[in-house]
Amino acid sequence: MSAKHRLELLRQMLRIRRFEERCAELYSAAKIRGFLHLYVGEEAVATGVIGALRPDEPIVSTYREHGHALARGVPMDAVMAEMYGRTNGCSRGRGGSMHLFDADRHFYGGNAIVGGGIPLAVGLGLADAMRGSHRVTTCFFGDGAFAEGEFHESVNLATLWQLPVLFACENNHYAMGTALARTHGQTDLALRAASYGLPAWPVDGMDVLAVEDAAHRAVEIIRAGGGPVFLELRTYRFRAHSMYDPDRYRDKAEIEEWKQRDPIDALVARMRTDGELGDGDLEAIEREVADELARAEEAAEAGPWEPVTDLTRFVYSERS
Amino acid sequence: MSAKHRLELLRQMLRIRRFEERCAELYSAAKIRGFLHLYVGEEAVATGVIGALRPDEPIVSTYREHGHALARGVPMDAVMAEMYGRTNGCSRGRGGSMHLFDADRHFYGGNAIVGGGIPLAVGLGLADAMRGSHRVTTCFFGDGAFAEGEFHESVNLATLWQLPVLFACENNHYAMGTALARTHGQTDLALRAASYGLPAWPVDGMDVLAVEDAAHRAVEIIRAGGGPVFLELRTYRFRAHSMYDPDRYRDKAEIEEWKQRDPIDALVARMRTDGELGDGDLEAIEREVADELARAEEAAEAGPWEPVTDLTRFVYSERS
Amino acid sequence: MSTIETTYREAMRAAIRDALIRDDRVFLMGEDVGRYGGCFAVSLGLLEEFGSDRVRDTPLSESAFVGAGIGAALGGMRPIVEIMTVNFSMLALDQVVNNAATLLHMSGGQLNVPIVIRMTTGAGRQLAAQHSHSLEGWYAHIPGIRIVVPATLEDARGMLWTALADPDPVLIFEPGALYPMKGQLDESVREVDIDRAAIRRPGRDATVITYGATLGTSLAAADALAGEGIDVEVIDLRTLRPLDDATLLDSVTRTHRAVVVDEGWRTGSISAEISARITEQAFYDLDAPVERVCSAEVPMPYPKHLEDAALPQQVDVVAAVRRSIGDGG
Amino acid sequence: MSTIETTYREAMRAAIRDALIRDDRVFLMGEDVGRYGGCFAVSLGLLEEFGSDRVRDTPLSESAFVGAGIGAALGGMRPIVEIMTVNFSMLALDQVVNNAATLLHMSGGQLNVPIVIRMTTGAGRQLAAQHSHSLEGWYAHIPGIRIVVPATLEDARGMLWTALADPDPVLIFEPGALYPMKGQLDESVREVDIDRAAIRRPGRDATVITYGATLGTSLAAADALAGEGIDVEVIDLRTLRPLDDATLLDSVTRTHRAVVVDEGWRTGSISAEISARITEQAFYDLDAPVERVCSAEVPMPYPKHLEDAALPQQVDVVAAVRRSIGDGG
Ligand SMILES: Cc1ncc(C[n+]2csc(CCOP(=O)(O)OP(=O)(O)O)c2C)c(N)n1
Ligand SMILES: Cc1ncc(C[n+]2csc(CCOP(=O)(O)OP(=O)(O)O)c2C)c(N)n1
Ligand SMILES: [Mg+2]
Ligand SMILES: [Mg+2]
């Protein structure tokens, strides 16, 4: 893998990290409201998995999806404007943080019902399969979602019908305040997924290179007509579940331990030892990201509000 | 195991078989209406599993539950009267074939939503566990129900909380007209169940002795505080799914093959070789069963109808 | 116009078959729609004609296959998803309420969900408390979806194609009691409007508003009342969401009396909504309060005599019309 | 009587704590009710006091843990099952509609289901289209369950125990917007009647019927109208199923005008049922058609100004009362 490519992965993770750190500030400043779920610490997952996909390959995500949207290429200003609820947002401001959509970029949201997006991904895969395409539809969901009946039904369906679906389980070891071991009788999720009859394995979700490598292997299987694949991406969220969460249920030492494995620091360190990070490279990226973020915030601030008279638009399609 | 005990198993299976054969006739005679799902061919499962339970151990069943009710000791006349919709029926006539209940005998129905009873069994087990009891709650459900999300959620919950629940999966290889291999990507159900972290194994559901033996082992584990157990009871229904079903989807040769393994014939043959079935024993049982059935039919015929003025009773409890 | 003798079941089957022929994005998916031929034999023979890819048997996974239908619709297909019976649709309600009904709005107009979900509804076959509900009126509470109920052979034949052409989710409720209904059908019917209610019987003295299985009951009641010289107009709603207020109000302002007949439970029924709308918009034209004839609020009991007692009967409709007229009298 | 200053959230917590102390068959079960302290901090501290057996965190498995609650109730326990938000309850609706609501009837009176299911409902916190529905009125369509909505500190404190004493399933809907509501509460409150609606403000000129989060809106509207010399009676339904018709009709026959205010979507709302019942039973006492003030029929948009526009506001209630009086004038 080229140094240039690693630099790209680094840039992508930094874009997500800085974007969300800023969102937390903007939430405190009451520019962003409702629920806000941050992905800080998990950036390697979105970056590595989505990096292995073609831009036309569908993605179905959750309410913790800023990273997925940015990695897919939804412009940062459209994402930020959505957080502000403005009409230049990627969902026209109607969705907010939990409901980012971008049809042109095959980004199918943005779902705030845990597990609710999984059957949609199966259906997108079914549509492709019926057209004879092995285009990969990727579905992101968490360790908590794994307990939902919709997960079970969906994985069985995708396996039974050999659909081109990548099940990307972001195991960050907590479902809100509930630890993995208090959600599952058997906590080896990859093992359980394998019992459905599809390839499934665990991946170090803190190592973007390991994630990208695993994702490449997974999509190769799927594109070759091998049916669905399940990846358990073991990761951790450094921040609370949402801005409402006082994070009383995690032991600070545990959080610190995981922070030692920060995916960004890890890649930087690795590139430094491999001599792939020249003086000022990191600073240059940070500067570019800061500029992009500043422009995004301006665009959001300047974005128009939907007129109240349009309240009931988009409940049904507009008939021409 | 004593010859006397085997004779009891034989009697139990014959009671179920003859009862249901008669029900089929009574359906054609329009004495029984609605949906009628027969258990013919699967008698060894109800007989063997319920034989291993204490009378006070709860049972949650499906719409194919005549066998479970009779094996549990719900009087045949109360079951038949229920099929007739009379007030002397075990559900006062309100339920019919799919909704047999008998609270005094810890028989919790009779559920016509596939998979719908599974969480109830988990809850009954939870109630016992919270009282420090390891009384076993048994839940019967089919291979089709295994695909429902409620199954997945329930088995995980029971395993996570180590509840005293026996999951008795009656794998008769069809969910209505849909063969096992068209319902599941991985058809080894015991293997899949094991992935939840509870003891699970397949059993020859056509051999009542094998079923009873497996059930004994399962309840020993549970009563010893070992948590839930899953049994995959491999069996076959000799008749159509319901009286509405023309049975177009099964190959006659397959049905014939399974009929060669009729659980009643199998036990009779075995007892004959072991010299446990004296001349006239079988005839004697048949006569007793015929008498019991005749009395049940009389009771049903004679049963009173619920007055229409009581239509809305039991929607809410009667307050004293 | 040349007509053929057919049944409601055959008309539905012809509609599905026709759709599969006309548009290769269309497919049928659900439990036992294929090899079994459909739990009520609606799709009998379609697997043999179109193959297992387009007539797709599913596992017992209501939430996943309804959700997969929504996803396939997002992916450019035109799925017809069958749920055997309305009670089982409770297992898929999350997908309908939280996804199908909201995606267009949440995405700011980007994502259409052109799915059609068909299910059997209603009582009358002694299937008891978990197979006999009539929840179509309940579903009509949800913005973002359209609810239609074919009550005639023509609508059974024509509503599906119109529903498939709709860019938004359409739920088709098929009263199980109507499948065997026989009659003459214009051979040329391929699609029908689903925006307007239909006056099935014009009349001057009172308006009976109904849909689905109780249309027959209402027409029979109207005939009986005609014998007493009471001339009843009978309206078939056809679409429960959105309701065609105009047709209802036009009729009521002519007859000054309205009776709503509905197989759903009375409290919170579609009848309540219709009663409220008529009162809101035609209060001063009413000679009597809007009457409702609904099902008893009880999970359906198994015995025939209790099931009959729970359901709206012709005598109940006749009595309600008489009350309405007597009242204003 | 001595009172304490408290909040709606604290009153709910006190009610749960009290129930756990008074009856060892009672336990609380749901997502994050334990270590997290409840997604809205209602059960904060209860795990520490009562332990993980009686304050039970569950996996994300709404259908199974609601069903397990029903099973535990059958098994002699008195479960309080918490569903975080009404939208998520769609995943458990099969258990509620097909089991909890039917078991007593299907079993011919043998099996009670003394379960209490609590969930947050309503909008107002910019949580958008999958977290903001108000479906309590929709649930009120289902026979076999009881629906209550505490709108005051006293009801937040007292309704739970009464619900637990009920032999049948009771669903308690807690408007999320009310949790921070502060006020004085009589210390001695332990249980309250849940059979009757309450007149929160007596008045002569018109009756405003509401419940939950819109009680405050309605009382504020009444105060505003008092300034114009319009004396409005405000009724808090408290229980949506069964409805207390007597209290409503008694009021309307005195005021001759009714306005129903409800955060649910208008079509098929509980407001429609109330409008229909009043019209049916008090038609000749009405000086004007019953008015409804409901939410716009739209999945809730995220921006504050659109959310406000979608929800019933004080000005809407004031306008409706004026219309009602103007109309009849
Ligand atoms: C069906 C449903 N139940 C509960 C919630 C509330 N909730 C939102 S996120 C969450 C935890 C999900 O955990 P996980 O799937 O591991 O994803 P993570 O948040 O850790 O990324 C919960 C309980 C919800 N949104 N939807
Ligand atoms: C939730 C639900 N979906 C569909 C049905 C219709 N149905 C009744 S039985 C059945 C097949 C169930 O198969 P299985 O679980 O294997 O049990 P079996 O009938 O073979 O004993 C179906 C599809 C139902 N009753 N409930
Ligand atoms: Mg997680
Ligand atoms: Mg089966």
PDB file of C-alpha atoms and ligand atoms in Angstrom, chain A residues 37 42 62-64 112-114 141-146 148 170 172 174-176 237 241, chain D residues 31-32 60 62 84 88 91 131, ligand 1:
ATOM      1  CA  HIS A  37     -24.073  10.770  18.702  1.00  0.00           C
ATOM      2  CA  GLU A  42     -14.281   4.696  15.743  1.00  0.00           C
ATOM      3  CA  THR A  62     -27.311   4.465  11.858  1.00  0.00           C
ATOM      4  CA  TYR A  63     -27.809   7.602  13.972  1.00  0.00           C
ATOM      5  CA  ARG A  64     -24.054   7.592  14.605  1.00  0.00           C
ATOM      6  CA  ALA A 112     -32.511   6.219  14.350  1.00  0.00           C
ATOM      7  CA  ILE A 113     -34.263   2.920  14.993  1.00  0.00           C
ATOM      8  CA  VAL A 114     -31.604   0.505  16.186  1.00  0.00           C
ATOM      9  CA  PHE A 141     -24.913  -1.309  12.856  1.00  0.00           C
ATOM     10  CA  GLY A 142     -23.764  -1.867  16.404  1.00  0.00           C
ATOM     11  CA  ASP A 143     -23.253  -4.616  18.940  1.00  0.00           C
ATOM     12  CA  GLY A 144     -26.557  -3.667  20.523  1.00  0.00           C
ATOM     13  CA  ALA A 145     -28.407  -3.941  17.221  1.00  0.00           C
ATOM     14  CA  PHE A 146     -27.137  -7.513  16.956  1.00  0.00           C
ATOM     15  CA  GLU A 148     -32.636  -7.135  17.703  1.00  0.00           C
ATOM     16  CA  GLU A 170     -19.383  -1.836  14.792  1.00  0.00           C
ATOM     17  CA  ASN A 172     -17.834  -0.657  20.373  1.00  0.00           C
ATOM     18  CA  TYR A 174     -21.514  -0.809  24.622  1.00  0.00           C
ATOM     19  CA  ALA A 175     -25.138  -0.331  23.660  1.00  0.00           C
ATOM     20  CA  MET A 176     -25.713   3.048  25.207  1.00  0.00           C
ATOM     21  CA  ARG A 237     -16.268   5.215  21.410  1.00  0.00           C
ATOM     22  CA  HIS A 241     -23.227   7.756  23.844  1.00  0.00           C
TER      23      HIS A 241
ATOM     24  CA  GLU D  31     -33.091  -0.831  28.052  1.00  0.00           C
ATOM     25  CA  ASP D  32     -30.660   1.106  30.228  1.00  0.00           C
ATOM     26  CA  LEU D  60     -32.125  -4.237  22.526  1.00  0.00           C
ATOM     27  CA  GLU D  62     -38.215  -4.874  22.483  1.00  0.00           C
ATOM     28  CA  MET D  84     -37.557   4.121  25.825  1.00  0.00           C
ATOM     29  CA  PHE D  88     -39.594   1.747  19.430  1.00  0.00           C
ATOM     30  CA  LEU D  91     -41.166  -3.511  17.526  1.00  0.00           C
ATOM     31  CA  HIS D 131     -38.420   9.723  18.009  1.00  0.00           C
TER      32      HIS D 131
HETATM   33  C1  LIG E   1     -35.351   0.103  18.477  1.00  0.00           C
HETATM   34  C2  LIG E   1     -34.622   1.073  19.318  1.00  0.00           C
HETATM   35  N1  LIG E   1     -34.451   0.835  20.641  1.00  0.00           N
HETATM   36  C3  LIG E   1     -33.777   1.697  21.418  1.00  0.00           C
HETATM   37  C4  LIG E   1     -33.250   2.853  20.892  1.00  0.00           C
HETATM   38  C5  LIG E   1     -32.481   3.849  21.785  1.00  0.00           C
HETATM   39  N2  LIG E   1     -31.036   3.689  21.499  1.00  0.00           N
HETATM   40  C6  LIG E   1     -30.428   4.474  20.575  1.00  0.00           C
HETATM   41  S1  LIG E   1     -28.835   3.998  20.306  1.00  0.00           S
HETATM   42  C7  LIG E   1     -28.950   2.747  21.431  1.00  0.00           C
HETATM   43  C8  LIG E   1     -27.781   1.849  21.657  1.00  0.00           C
HETATM   44  C9  LIG E   1     -27.406   1.090  20.417  1.00  0.00           C
HETATM   45  O1  LIG E   1     -26.218   0.379  20.633  1.00  0.00           O
HETATM   46  P1  LIG E   1     -25.362  -0.187  19.436  1.00  0.00           P
HETATM   47  O2  LIG E   1     -26.257  -0.918  18.489  1.00  0.00           O
HETATM   48  O3  LIG E   1     -24.236  -0.952  20.020  1.00  0.00           O
HETATM   49  O4  LIG E   1     -24.817   1.075  18.640  1.00  0.00           O
HETATM   50  P2  LIG E   1     -23.874   2.223  19.224  1.00  0.00           P
HETATM   51  O5  LIG E   1     -24.759   3.311  19.741  1.00  0.00           O
HETATM   52  O6  LIG E   1     -22.999   1.618  20.279  1.00  0.00           O
HETATM   53  O7  LIG E   1     -23.060   2.704  18.047  1.00  0.00           O
HETATM   54  C10 LIG E   1     -30.221   2.712  22.026  1.00  0.00           C
HETATM   55  C11 LIG E   1     -30.631   1.766  23.080  1.00  0.00           C
HETATM   56  C12 LIG E   1     -33.458   3.096  19.514  1.00  0.00           C
HETATM   57  N3  LIG E   1     -33.002   4.229  18.916  1.00  0.00           N
HETATM   58  N4  LIG E   1     -34.117   2.184  18.759  1.00  0.00           N
END
